[in-house]
Short mmCIF file of C-alpha atoms and ligand atoms in Angstrom, two decimals:
data_model
loop_
_atom_site.label_atom_id
_atom_site.label_comp_id
_atom_site.label_asym_id
_atom_site.label_seq_id
_atom_site.Cartn_x
_atom_site.Cartn_y
_atom_site.Cartn_z
CA MET I 18 -14.18 12.29 -16.88
CA ASP I 19 -12.23 13.32 -13.60
CA SER I 20 -9.98 16.33 -14.11
CA PHE I 21 -6.76 17.27 -12.15
CA ASP I 22 -4.02 19.81 -12.06
CA LEU I 23 -1.52 16.90 -12.27
CA ILE I 24 -1.56 13.34 -12.99
CA VAL I 25 1.64 11.34 -12.22
CA ILE I 26 2.32 8.03 -13.97
CA GLY I 27 4.24 5.69 -11.67
CA ALA I 28 4.54 5.76 -7.98
CA GLY I 29 8.23 5.26 -7.65
CA PRO I 30 10.45 7.57 -5.59
CA GLY I 31 10.33 10.13 -8.69
CA GLY I 32 6.42 9.88 -9.06
CA TYR I 33 5.21 9.57 -5.50
CA VAL I 34 7.54 12.51 -4.36
CA CYS I 35 6.47 14.60 -7.19
CA ALA I 36 2.84 13.92 -6.32
CA PHE I 37 3.64 14.68 -2.57
CA ARG I 38 5.45 18.10 -3.52
CA ALA I 39 2.67 19.15 -5.93
CA ALA I 40 -0.14 18.54 -3.17
CA GLN I 41 2.08 20.40 -0.72
CA LEU I 42 1.80 23.40 -3.20
CA GLY I 43 -1.75 23.16 -3.36
CA LEU I 44 -2.46 21.28 -6.65
CA LYS I 45 -5.23 18.54 -7.21
CA VAL I 46 -3.05 15.42 -7.90
CA ALA I 47 -3.69 11.82 -9.19
CA LEU I 48 -1.15 9.18 -8.75
CA VAL I 49 -1.58 6.25 -10.95
CA GLU I 50 0.30 2.95 -10.04
CA LYS I 51 0.07 -0.32 -11.74
CA ARG I 52 1.38 -2.39 -8.93
CA ALA I 53 -0.78 -3.09 -5.87
CA THR I 54 1.66 -0.96 -3.89
CA LEU I 55 3.20 2.37 -3.80
CA GLY I 56 6.90 3.08 -3.69
CA GLY I 57 7.87 1.50 -7.27
CA THR I 58 11.03 -0.25 -8.02
CA CYS I 59 12.91 1.26 -4.92
CA LEU I 60 10.67 0.22 -2.12
CA ASN I 61 9.28 -2.88 -3.44
CA VAL I 62 12.12 -4.74 -5.41
CA GLY I 63 15.24 -2.48 -5.33
CA CYS I 64 16.91 -0.02 -2.63
CA ILE I 65 14.95 -1.20 0.24
CA PRO I 66 14.64 -5.01 -0.02
CA SER I 67 18.27 -5.19 -1.08
CA LYS I 68 19.53 -3.34 1.78
CA ALA I 69 17.42 -5.28 4.14
CA LEU I 70 19.02 -8.40 2.83
CA LEU I 71 22.54 -6.88 3.04
CA HIS I 72 21.89 -5.73 6.58
CA SER I 73 20.61 -9.13 7.65
CA SER I 74 23.34 -11.05 5.85
CA GLU I 75 25.94 -8.82 7.44
CA GLN I 76 24.74 -9.86 10.91
CA PHE I 77 24.99 -13.50 9.96
CA VAL I 78 28.60 -13.07 8.85
CA PHE I 79 29.48 -11.08 12.23
CA ALA I 80 27.78 -14.00 14.14
CA LYS I 81 29.52 -16.64 12.22
CA SER I 82 32.92 -15.18 11.54
CA HIS I 83 33.91 -12.10 13.78
CA ALA I 84 31.90 -12.30 17.07
CA ALA I 85 34.29 -14.77 18.65
CA ALA I 86 37.19 -12.23 17.96
CA HIS I 87 35.19 -9.52 20.09
CA GLY I 88 34.81 -12.05 22.88
CA ILE I 89 31.29 -12.91 22.21
CA LYS I 90 30.88 -17.05 22.17
CA LEU I 91 27.86 -18.18 20.15
CA ALA I 92 27.15 -21.73 20.73
CA SER I 93 25.88 -22.23 17.06
CA VAL I 94 25.14 -20.08 14.17
CA GLU I 95 22.44 -21.21 11.79
CA LEU I 96 20.67 -19.48 8.90
CA ASP I 97 17.09 -19.43 8.87
CA LEU I 98 16.36 -18.03 5.32
CA ALA I 99 12.52 -17.87 5.61
CA THR I 100 12.82 -15.58 8.64
CA LEU I 101 15.55 -13.52 6.95
CA LEU I 102 13.19 -12.92 3.79
CA LYS I 103 10.34 -12.21 5.98
CA LYS I 104 12.05 -9.49 7.86
CA LYS I 105 13.07 -7.98 4.49
CA ASP I 106 9.23 -8.20 3.52
CA ASP I 107 8.16 -6.69 6.67
CA VAL I 108 10.51 -3.59 5.91
CA VAL I 109 8.97 -3.33 2.52
CA THR I 110 5.49 -3.66 3.75
CA LYS I 111 5.91 -0.96 6.37
CA LEU I 112 7.38 1.57 4.02
CA VAL I 113 4.84 1.11 1.15
CA GLY I 114 2.12 1.39 3.63
CA GLY I 115 3.86 4.51 5.05
CA VAL I 116 3.82 6.10 1.57
CA ALA I 117 0.17 5.03 1.19
CA ALA I 118 -0.80 6.87 4.36
CA LEU I 119 1.24 9.94 3.35
CA ALA I 120 -0.53 10.10 0.14
CA LYS I 121 -3.89 9.70 1.69
CA ALA I 122 -3.09 12.47 4.00
CA ARG I 123 -2.05 14.85 1.20
CA LYS I 124 -5.37 14.19 -0.33
CA ILE I 125 -3.84 12.64 -3.27
CA THR I 126 -6.14 10.45 -5.50
CA VAL I 127 -4.35 7.18 -5.85
CA ILE I 128 -5.51 5.06 -8.55
CA THR I 129 -4.23 1.39 -9.17
CA GLY I 130 -3.95 0.41 -12.72
CA ALA I 131 -1.97 0.53 -15.85
CA ALA I 132 -2.16 4.01 -17.44
CA SER I 133 -1.73 4.80 -21.41
CA PHE I 134 -2.18 8.00 -23.22
CA VAL I 135 -5.32 8.50 -25.26
CA SER I 136 -4.18 12.06 -26.25
CA ALA I 137 -1.75 14.64 -25.02
CA SER I 138 -4.03 15.48 -22.15
CA VAL I 139 -6.22 12.52 -21.49
CA ILE I 140 -5.11 9.10 -20.06
CA GLU I 141 -6.87 5.81 -19.55
CA VAL I 142 -6.18 3.63 -16.64
CA ALA I 143 -6.94 -0.15 -16.98
CA SER I 144 -7.19 -2.38 -13.95
CA ARG I 145 -8.70 -5.75 -13.23
CA PRO I 146 -10.25 -6.22 -9.90
CA PRO I 147 -9.64 -9.65 -8.24
CA GLY I 148 -12.01 -12.20 -9.97
CA ALA I 149 -12.97 -10.14 -12.87
CA THR I 150 -12.51 -11.49 -16.22
CA SER I 151 -12.01 -8.26 -18.15
CA ASP I 152 -10.44 -4.84 -17.39
CA THR I 153 -12.18 -1.68 -15.95
CA VAL I 154 -11.15 1.25 -17.80
CA ILE I 155 -11.57 4.79 -16.52
CA LYS I 156 -10.42 7.87 -18.41
CA LEU I 157 -8.90 10.97 -16.59
CA THR I 158 -7.52 14.43 -17.65
CA ALA I 159 -5.10 16.87 -16.52
CA LYS I 160 -3.25 20.21 -17.32
CA ASN I 161 -0.04 18.44 -16.42
CA ILE I 162 0.93 14.71 -16.97
CA VAL I 163 4.20 13.49 -15.47
CA ILE I 164 5.69 10.20 -16.74
CA ALA I 165 7.54 8.65 -13.99
CA THR I 166 7.30 4.90 -15.05
CA GLY I 167 11.03 4.05 -14.15
CA SER I 168 13.00 1.32 -15.58
CA ALA I 169 13.06 -2.57 -15.83
CA PRO I 170 16.21 -5.15 -15.97
CA VAL I 171 17.80 -5.64 -19.19
CA GLU I 172 17.52 -8.94 -20.55
CA LEU I 173 20.23 -10.65 -22.56
CA PRO I 174 18.53 -11.79 -25.81
CA PHE I 175 20.36 -15.21 -25.70
CA MET I 176 19.59 -16.06 -22.24
CA LYS I 177 16.09 -14.67 -21.26
CA PHE I 178 14.73 -14.43 -17.59
CA ASP I 179 13.04 -17.63 -16.56
CA GLY I 180 12.79 -16.74 -13.01
CA GLU I 181 14.17 -19.91 -12.02
CA THR I 182 17.75 -20.27 -13.38
CA ILE I 183 18.32 -17.06 -15.19
CA VAL I 184 17.19 -14.33 -12.94
CA SER I 185 16.82 -10.62 -12.50
CA SER I 186 17.18 -8.64 -9.20
CA ASP I 187 13.57 -9.02 -8.81
CA HIS I 188 13.94 -12.77 -8.29
CA ALA I 189 17.31 -12.63 -6.45
CA ILE I 190 15.73 -10.76 -3.62
CA ASP I 191 13.69 -13.71 -3.00
CA PHE I 192 15.45 -17.11 -3.63
CA PRO I 193 13.79 -19.75 -1.58
CA SER I 194 17.03 -21.41 -0.68
CA VAL I 195 20.50 -20.40 -0.91
CA PRO I 196 21.90 -21.24 -4.54
CA ARG I 197 25.01 -23.64 -4.17
CA ARG I 198 26.88 -21.83 -7.23
CA LEU I 199 25.53 -18.38 -8.32
CA VAL I 200 26.92 -16.54 -11.07
CA VAL I 201 26.29 -12.85 -11.58
CA VAL I 202 26.55 -11.33 -14.80
CA GLY I 203 27.44 -7.70 -14.52
CA GLY I 204 29.88 -6.14 -12.01
CA GLY I 205 27.73 -2.93 -11.07
CA ALA I 206 26.01 -1.89 -7.81
CA ILE I 207 23.26 -4.32 -8.13
CA GLY I 208 25.21 -7.45 -8.91
CA LEU I 209 27.68 -6.77 -6.31
CA GLU I 210 25.11 -5.95 -3.59
CA LEU I 211 23.01 -9.22 -4.27
CA GLY I 212 26.21 -11.21 -5.09
CA SER I 213 27.45 -10.19 -1.66
CA VAL I 214 24.03 -11.16 0.10
CA TRP I 215 24.11 -14.68 -1.32
CA ALA I 216 27.78 -15.23 -0.69
CA ARG I 217 27.49 -14.04 2.91
CA LEU I 218 24.64 -16.64 3.18
CA GLY I 219 26.88 -19.63 1.90
CA ALA I 220 26.54 -19.28 -1.93
CA GLU I 221 29.80 -19.66 -4.18
CA VAL I 222 29.64 -16.54 -6.06
CA THR I 223 31.43 -15.68 -9.29
CA VAL I 224 31.00 -12.11 -10.77
CA VAL I 225 31.44 -12.00 -14.60
CA GLU I 226 32.03 -8.57 -15.98
CA PHE I 227 32.41 -7.51 -19.63
CA LEU I 228 34.56 -4.36 -18.87
CA PRO I 229 38.16 -4.59 -17.77
CA LYS I 230 37.00 -3.74 -14.25
CA ILE I 231 33.92 -3.84 -11.96
CA ILE I 232 32.21 -0.62 -10.95
CA ALA I 233 33.61 0.90 -14.02
CA THR I 234 32.80 4.52 -13.45
CA TYR I 235 35.07 4.57 -10.28
CA ASP I 236 38.84 5.33 -10.26
CA ASP I 237 41.17 2.40 -10.88
CA ASP I 238 42.78 2.85 -7.21
CA ILE I 239 39.36 2.47 -5.77
CA VAL I 240 38.40 -0.31 -7.93
CA ARG I 241 41.75 -2.15 -7.19
CA ALA I 242 41.25 -1.93 -3.37
CA PHE I 243 37.50 -2.96 -3.55
CA THR I 244 38.23 -5.90 -5.77
CA ARG I 245 40.88 -7.19 -3.48
CA ILE I 246 38.37 -6.78 -0.34
CA LEU I 247 35.51 -8.69 -2.15
CA GLN I 248 38.04 -11.28 -3.21
CA LYS I 249 39.09 -11.77 0.44
CA GLN I 250 35.29 -12.24 1.19
CA GLY I 251 35.27 -15.22 -1.10
CA LEU I 252 33.68 -13.56 -4.22
CA LYS I 253 35.45 -14.74 -7.41
CA ILE I 254 35.58 -11.89 -9.89
CA GLU I 255 36.16 -12.38 -13.63
CA VAL I 256 36.59 -9.07 -15.86
CA GLY I 257 37.17 -8.64 -19.27
CA ALA I 258 34.71 -11.74 -20.10
CA LYS I 259 31.92 -11.60 -22.55
CA VAL I 260 29.10 -14.05 -21.71
CA THR I 261 28.07 -16.14 -24.60
CA GLY I 262 25.37 -18.42 -23.13
CA TYR I 263 24.19 -20.88 -20.44
CA ALA I 264 23.14 -24.62 -21.02
CA ASN I 265 23.13 -27.63 -18.82
CA GLY I 266 24.22 -25.76 -15.46
CA VAL I 267 27.20 -24.04 -17.36
CA LEU I 268 27.52 -20.49 -18.06
CA THR I 269 30.04 -19.73 -21.00
CA ALA I 270 32.10 -16.70 -21.80
CA GLU I 271 34.92 -15.58 -23.80
CA ARG I 272 37.97 -13.37 -22.61
CA GLY I 273 39.74 -12.45 -26.18
CA ALA I 274 40.47 -16.01 -27.59
CA GLU I 275 40.17 -17.68 -24.10
CA LYS I 276 37.05 -19.72 -23.73
CA LEU I 277 35.50 -19.51 -20.01
CA SER I 278 33.05 -21.74 -18.37
CA PHE I 279 31.41 -21.43 -14.95
CA SER I 280 29.10 -23.89 -13.22
CA ALA I 281 26.04 -22.22 -11.89
CA ASP I 282 22.68 -23.39 -10.40
CA LYS I 283 21.37 -19.79 -10.85
CA VAL I 284 22.62 -16.94 -13.23
CA LEU I 285 21.89 -13.18 -11.91
CA VAL I 286 21.88 -11.14 -15.00
CA ALA I 287 22.44 -7.67 -13.71
CA VAL I 288 23.71 -5.63 -16.77
CA GLY I 289 21.72 -2.69 -16.29
CA ARG I 290 18.29 -1.18 -16.61
CA ARG I 291 16.24 -0.10 -19.42
CA PRO I 292 13.82 2.94 -19.35
CA PHE I 293 10.07 1.47 -18.95
CA THR I 294 7.61 3.04 -21.44
CA ASP I 295 5.93 -0.23 -22.56
CA ALA I 296 2.27 0.10 -23.12
CA LEU I 297 2.04 3.87 -22.47
CA ASN I 298 0.96 4.37 -26.06
CA LEU I 299 3.40 7.69 -26.19
CA ALA I 300 2.71 7.82 -29.82
CA ALA I 301 -1.02 8.87 -28.91
CA ALA I 302 0.46 11.99 -27.02
CA GLY I 303 3.16 12.46 -29.54
CA VAL I 304 5.92 12.09 -26.91
CA GLU I 305 9.33 11.67 -28.47
CA LEU I 306 12.08 9.25 -27.07
CA ASP I 307 15.95 9.63 -27.54
CA GLU I 308 18.23 7.13 -29.07
CA LYS I 309 18.33 5.13 -26.03
CA LYS I 310 14.49 4.87 -25.62
CA ARG I 311 14.40 7.20 -22.94
CA VAL I 312 11.72 9.91 -22.80
CA LYS I 313 13.31 13.06 -24.25
CA VAL I 314 13.33 15.94 -21.92
CA ASP I 315 14.78 19.36 -21.82
CA GLY I 316 16.87 21.04 -18.92
CA HIS I 317 13.48 21.52 -17.14
CA LEU I 318 12.33 17.84 -17.60
CA LYS I 319 9.78 19.05 -20.08
CA THR I 320 9.09 16.55 -23.02
CA ASN I 321 8.58 17.89 -26.45
CA VAL I 322 4.69 17.97 -25.71
CA PRO I 323 3.66 21.00 -23.81
CA GLY I 324 2.10 19.67 -20.54
CA ILE I 325 3.81 16.54 -20.25
CA TRP I 326 6.92 16.12 -18.16
CA ALA I 327 9.10 13.05 -17.53
CA LEU I 328 11.56 12.29 -14.60
CA GLY I 329 13.76 9.50 -12.86
CA ASP I 330 14.95 6.28 -14.52
CA VAL I 331 12.94 6.91 -17.55
CA VAL I 332 14.91 9.99 -18.66
CA ALA I 333 18.87 10.35 -19.23
CA GLY I 334 20.69 10.54 -16.18
CA PRO I 335 21.91 8.28 -13.30
CA MET I 336 19.30 5.52 -12.46
CA LEU I 337 19.18 6.50 -8.86
CA ALA I 338 16.27 6.91 -6.33
CA HIS I 339 17.64 9.93 -4.92
CA LYS I 340 18.08 11.51 -8.15
CA ALA I 341 14.54 10.56 -9.15
CA GLU I 342 13.30 12.17 -6.05
CA GLU I 343 14.97 15.49 -6.75
CA ASP I 344 13.53 15.41 -10.37
CA GLY I 345 10.13 14.85 -8.81
CA VAL I 346 10.44 17.92 -6.46
CA ALA I 347 11.73 20.07 -8.99
CA VAL I 348 9.15 19.24 -11.61
CA ALA I 349 6.20 19.95 -9.12
CA GLU I 350 7.84 23.17 -8.29
CA TRP I 351 8.22 24.03 -12.03
CA ILE I 352 4.52 23.16 -12.66
CA ALA I 353 3.43 25.45 -9.83
CA GLN I 354 5.64 28.12 -11.09
CA LYS I 355 8.08 27.84 -8.45
CA ALA I 356 11.80 28.06 -8.92
CA GLY I 357 12.55 24.26 -8.67
CA HIS I 358 16.23 23.17 -9.22
CA VAL I 359 18.31 19.99 -9.28
CA ASN I 360 21.98 20.01 -9.53
CA TRP I 361 22.49 17.01 -11.67
CA ASP I 362 26.29 17.47 -11.34
CA LEU I 363 26.28 16.41 -7.76
CA ILE I 364 24.44 13.14 -7.57
CA PRO I 365 26.28 10.93 -5.10
CA ALA I 366 26.41 7.16 -6.03
CA VAL I 367 26.93 4.32 -3.54
CA VAL I 368 27.48 0.65 -3.56
CA TYR I 369 26.13 -0.82 -0.47
CA THR I 370 28.56 -3.74 -0.02
CA ASP I 371 30.78 -4.12 2.96
CA PRO I 372 32.71 -1.98 2.85
CA GLU I 373 30.53 0.64 0.81
CA VAL I 374 32.00 2.61 -2.15
CA ALA I 375 30.68 5.91 -2.83
CA SER I 376 31.60 8.84 -5.30
CA VAL I 377 30.26 12.40 -6.25
CA GLY I 378 31.52 14.79 -8.85
CA LEU I 379 34.77 13.94 -11.01
CA GLY I 380 37.09 11.21 -10.12
CA GLU I 381 40.84 11.60 -10.43
CA ASP I 382 40.90 9.44 -13.76
CA ALA I 383 37.99 11.42 -15.36
CA ALA I 384 39.51 14.75 -14.32
CA LYS I 385 43.16 13.97 -15.66
CA ALA I 386 41.49 12.49 -18.80
CA ALA I 387 39.77 16.05 -19.34
CA GLY I 388 43.05 17.58 -18.97
CA LEU I 389 42.33 19.22 -15.64
CA ALA I 390 45.16 20.06 -13.16
CA VAL I 391 44.20 18.58 -9.96
CA ASN I 392 45.69 17.92 -6.39
CA ILE I 393 44.65 14.72 -4.93
CA GLY I 394 44.43 13.97 -1.10
CA LYS I 395 43.98 10.30 0.39
CA PHE I 396 43.69 9.11 3.52
CA ASN I 397 43.54 5.31 4.54
CA PHE I 398 41.01 4.20 7.15
CA ALA I 399 43.93 1.98 8.75
CA ALA I 400 45.11 5.16 10.37
CA ASN I 401 41.71 6.21 11.80
CA GLY I 402 41.05 5.29 15.42
CA ARG I 403 37.41 4.69 15.15
CA ALA I 404 37.89 2.43 12.03
CA LEU I 405 40.29 0.38 13.95
CA ALA I 406 37.98 0.19 16.79
CA ASN I 407 35.07 -0.62 14.67
CA ASP I 408 37.00 -3.41 12.43
CA ALA I 409 36.67 -1.12 9.50
CA ALA I 410 40.21 -0.45 8.73
CA ASP I 411 39.80 -1.47 5.04
CA GLY I 412 39.81 1.46 2.39
CA PHE I 413 40.44 5.08 2.06
CA VAL I 414 38.95 8.57 1.28
CA LYS I 415 40.29 10.43 -1.84
CA ILE I 416 39.51 14.00 -2.38
CA ILE I 417 40.14 15.72 -5.98
CA ALA I 418 40.72 19.36 -5.87
CA ASP I 419 41.29 21.90 -8.50
CA ALA I 420 45.28 22.55 -8.55
CA LYS I 421 44.75 26.29 -9.00
CA THR I 422 41.56 27.23 -6.89
CA ASP I 423 41.70 24.32 -4.59
CA LYS I 424 37.79 23.99 -5.28
CA ILE I 425 36.66 20.50 -4.47
CA LEU I 426 35.79 18.75 -7.99
CA GLY I 427 34.83 15.38 -6.54
CA ALA I 428 35.50 12.48 -3.97
CA GLN I 429 35.66 8.81 -3.95
CA ILE I 430 35.42 6.58 -0.84
CA VAL I 431 35.88 2.88 -0.30
CA GLY I 432 35.19 2.06 3.26
CA ARG I 433 32.68 1.22 5.79
CA GLY I 434 29.96 3.69 5.90
CA ALA I 435 31.05 5.48 2.68
CA GLY I 436 27.49 6.20 1.61
CA ASP I 437 26.99 8.32 4.75
CA LEU I 438 30.41 9.90 4.71
CA ILE I 439 29.89 11.05 1.18
CA SER I 440 27.09 13.31 2.11
CA GLU I 441 29.34 15.84 3.77
CA ILE I 442 31.55 16.21 0.81
CA VAL I 443 28.32 16.76 -1.32
CA THR I 444 26.89 19.40 0.76
CA HIS I 445 30.48 21.06 0.80
CA MET I 446 30.61 20.91 -3.10
CA GLU I 447 27.12 22.23 -3.18
CA TYR I 448 28.42 25.48 -1.53
CA GLY I 449 31.47 25.45 -3.79
CA GLY I 450 33.95 24.63 -1.06
CA SER I 451 37.48 24.21 -1.10
CA ALA I 452 39.68 21.27 0.37
CA GLU I 453 40.96 23.76 2.78
CA ASP I 454 37.48 24.79 3.89
CA LEU I 455 36.80 20.95 4.30
CA ALA I 456 40.13 20.50 6.16
CA ARG I 457 39.46 23.43 8.58
CA THR I 458 35.95 22.17 9.58
CA VAL I 459 35.88 20.56 12.98
CA HIS I 460 34.99 16.81 12.97
CA ALA I 461 34.15 14.94 15.97
CA HIS I 462 36.63 12.51 17.35
CA PRO I 463 36.63 9.77 17.25
CA THR I 464 34.62 9.25 13.90
CA MET I 465 35.07 7.59 10.56
CA SER I 466 34.41 11.45 9.36
CA GLU I 467 37.88 12.31 10.43
CA ALA I 468 39.28 10.33 7.52
CA VAL I 469 37.37 12.72 5.11
CA LYS I 470 39.02 15.83 6.96
CA GLU I 471 42.40 14.11 6.80
CA ALA I 472 42.00 13.62 3.03
CA ALA I 473 41.08 17.18 2.85
CA LEU I 474 44.31 18.09 4.53
CA ALA I 475 46.21 15.62 2.23
CA VAL I 476 45.17 17.46 -0.81
CA ALA I 477 47.86 20.19 0.63
CA LYS I 478 50.21 17.32 1.72
CA ARG I 479 49.52 18.11 5.41
CA ALA I 480 47.52 15.18 6.74
CA LEU I 481 48.22 15.19 10.44
CA HIS I 482 47.91 11.34 11.08
CA ALA I 483 50.04 10.13 8.07
CA ILE I 484 53.16 10.71 6.24
C1 FAD C 23 17.98 -4.30 -6.94
C2 FAD C 23 18.05 -2.93 -7.01
C3 FAD C 23 18.64 -2.08 -5.85
C4 FAD C 23 18.75 -0.85 -6.02
N1 FAD C 23 19.32 -0.03 -4.99
C5 FAD C 23 19.20 1.22 -4.99
C6 FAD C 23 19.94 2.12 -4.07
O1 FAD C 23 20.49 1.42 -3.10
N2 FAD C 23 20.01 3.37 -4.22
C7 FAD C 23 19.44 4.04 -5.19
O2 FAD C 23 19.51 5.22 -5.28
N3 FAD C 23 18.86 3.31 -6.19
C8 FAD C 23 18.71 1.93 -6.25
N4 FAD C 23 18.11 1.06 -7.25
C9 FAD C 23 17.53 2.03 -8.35
C10 FAD C 23 16.25 2.74 -8.04
O3 FAD C 23 15.34 1.58 -7.59
C11 FAD C 23 15.71 3.42 -8.98
O4 FAD C 23 16.43 4.33 -9.57
C12 FAD C 23 14.50 4.16 -8.60
O5 FAD C 23 13.54 3.36 -8.11
C13 FAD C 23 13.77 4.98 -9.81
O6 FAD C 23 12.61 5.66 -9.39
P1 FAD C 23 11.48 5.91 -10.52
O7 FAD C 23 10.57 6.75 -9.75
O8 FAD C 23 12.05 6.65 -11.65
O9 FAD C 23 10.89 4.67 -11.10
P2 FAD C 23 10.64 3.10 -10.34
O10 FAD C 23 10.86 3.21 -9.02
O11 FAD C 23 10.95 2.09 -11.51
O12 FAD C 23 9.07 3.48 -10.36
C14 FAD C 23 8.10 3.47 -11.42
C15 FAD C 23 6.80 2.82 -11.14
O13 FAD C 23 6.00 3.12 -12.42
C16 FAD C 23 5.08 2.25 -12.42
N5 FAD C 23 4.64 2.16 -13.76
C17 FAD C 23 5.27 1.64 -14.98
N6 FAD C 23 4.56 1.94 -16.05
C18 FAD C 23 3.23 2.16 -15.44
C19 FAD C 23 2.00 2.49 -16.17
N7 FAD C 23 1.84 2.29 -17.51
N8 FAD C 23 0.97 2.85 -15.50
C20 FAD C 23 1.10 3.01 -14.05
N9 FAD C 23 2.31 2.62 -13.54
C21 FAD C 23 3.21 2.31 -14.27
C22 FAD C 23 5.91 0.79 -12.03
O14 FAD C 23 5.11 -0.11 -11.66
C23 FAD C 23 6.80 1.59 -10.98
O15 FAD C 23 6.24 1.19 -9.66
C24 FAD C 23 18.19 -0.04 -7.25
C25 FAD C 23 17.42 -0.66 -8.11
C26 FAD C 23 17.35 -2.25 -7.98
C27 FAD C 23 16.81 -3.01 -9.02
#
């Protein structure tokens, strides 16, 4: 039986980054992945393909609806969906190949197959080579085993995925034709991003959300502005509506006593993701789950079993690739007796629509609900020169600072490039910066980032380019 310092189960951004960092630190590492390619949900069916589709569909909308206003005359604009999908596939292929090449260069033993525990220190990996009629099973042992098996889309029990009409994001990144009417159940990041893609490509898209607002973790003013912008783009948004079923091309829902129905050729169910531990046989190792079936871990991502760790989407916390990556680095460092660290209070979140929405730390509504005295600084992109030049005047930056100390507690942005703009504030918060520190930092002109500086100035009611 082959023996390693570390076996990582699952090669998503959490698992492969953990393996990479451990190899950098001199450990003998095996990385086990049941998919044919590395990169996990993120690279294969998540972050990357969705962003490729968002980018291509944005180009389509520009060519169709906005190019003329820039003096660019296009004779005709047609969609070639097969090429658009191929472009997305090419990006994925390039990236997963890149991860495989890096794993090889780092001398990581990559094993393709489904892992399950035999005991706390032994796993078996089953794989079926093409053409074989039974699985080949090998056993491996290690001093440390990391569970990085990620998550899977949540299924509604009364509307199971069939891959054709009732679909998950796995299918919605690959529709072979543009659906005429697409209903998206769930107004979170994944539903809104993929809903936007298909709306831009010509589908009539309705988003049905159970909660009173879409992207419910964001402040009310951000959500109001964002909702209006999406509606202007043609998305229909129904909130406070509980989906009850789908039959004969009609999705039904209820809003209190009101009965709602929506015609739909396809229904994308994007109501969240569940931690994925299926078929891992955790019982053989004695690993405990929490009440939400996530692997239970302590503040150092250790499970209840010595030598077994877990990270990324399979444990509590935001289900985000960059959070999984940071978990992965820290676990590798802890295993190698180094000082790993993740600041789980400062994980930025982004919705990659156009405009994007981004947040970090505490929102205004949450800060006020917690009884904190805060000062708020807001600045509209409509007053930013670069935003006007770039057709990106929708939205605003908001900074939440402690009223007494001026320390920045959080920020939320709705606007073009919000996902990039938020990074500056994350860095600032990482060093415990105040709104005044940020306001006195020089920002290049003309950039959208000047709106961040102005929002920081607005915390002390001294924005220069707004009243
Ligand atoms: C459509 C979509 C868009 C997204 N967009 C973003 C985004 O823009 N930004 C962002 O931060 N996050 C995004 N996410 C979320 C992001 O993909 C996840 O947070 C991230 O992939 C989690 O990483 P992970 O390593 O924990 O798990 P995963 O990426 O899920 O990887 C787990 C891997 O483990 C493998 N595995 C499972 N069980 C076994 C087993 N028994 N044996 C061997 N292998 C196994 C799986 O095949 C999988 O490859 C998106 C998700 C989706 C679905």
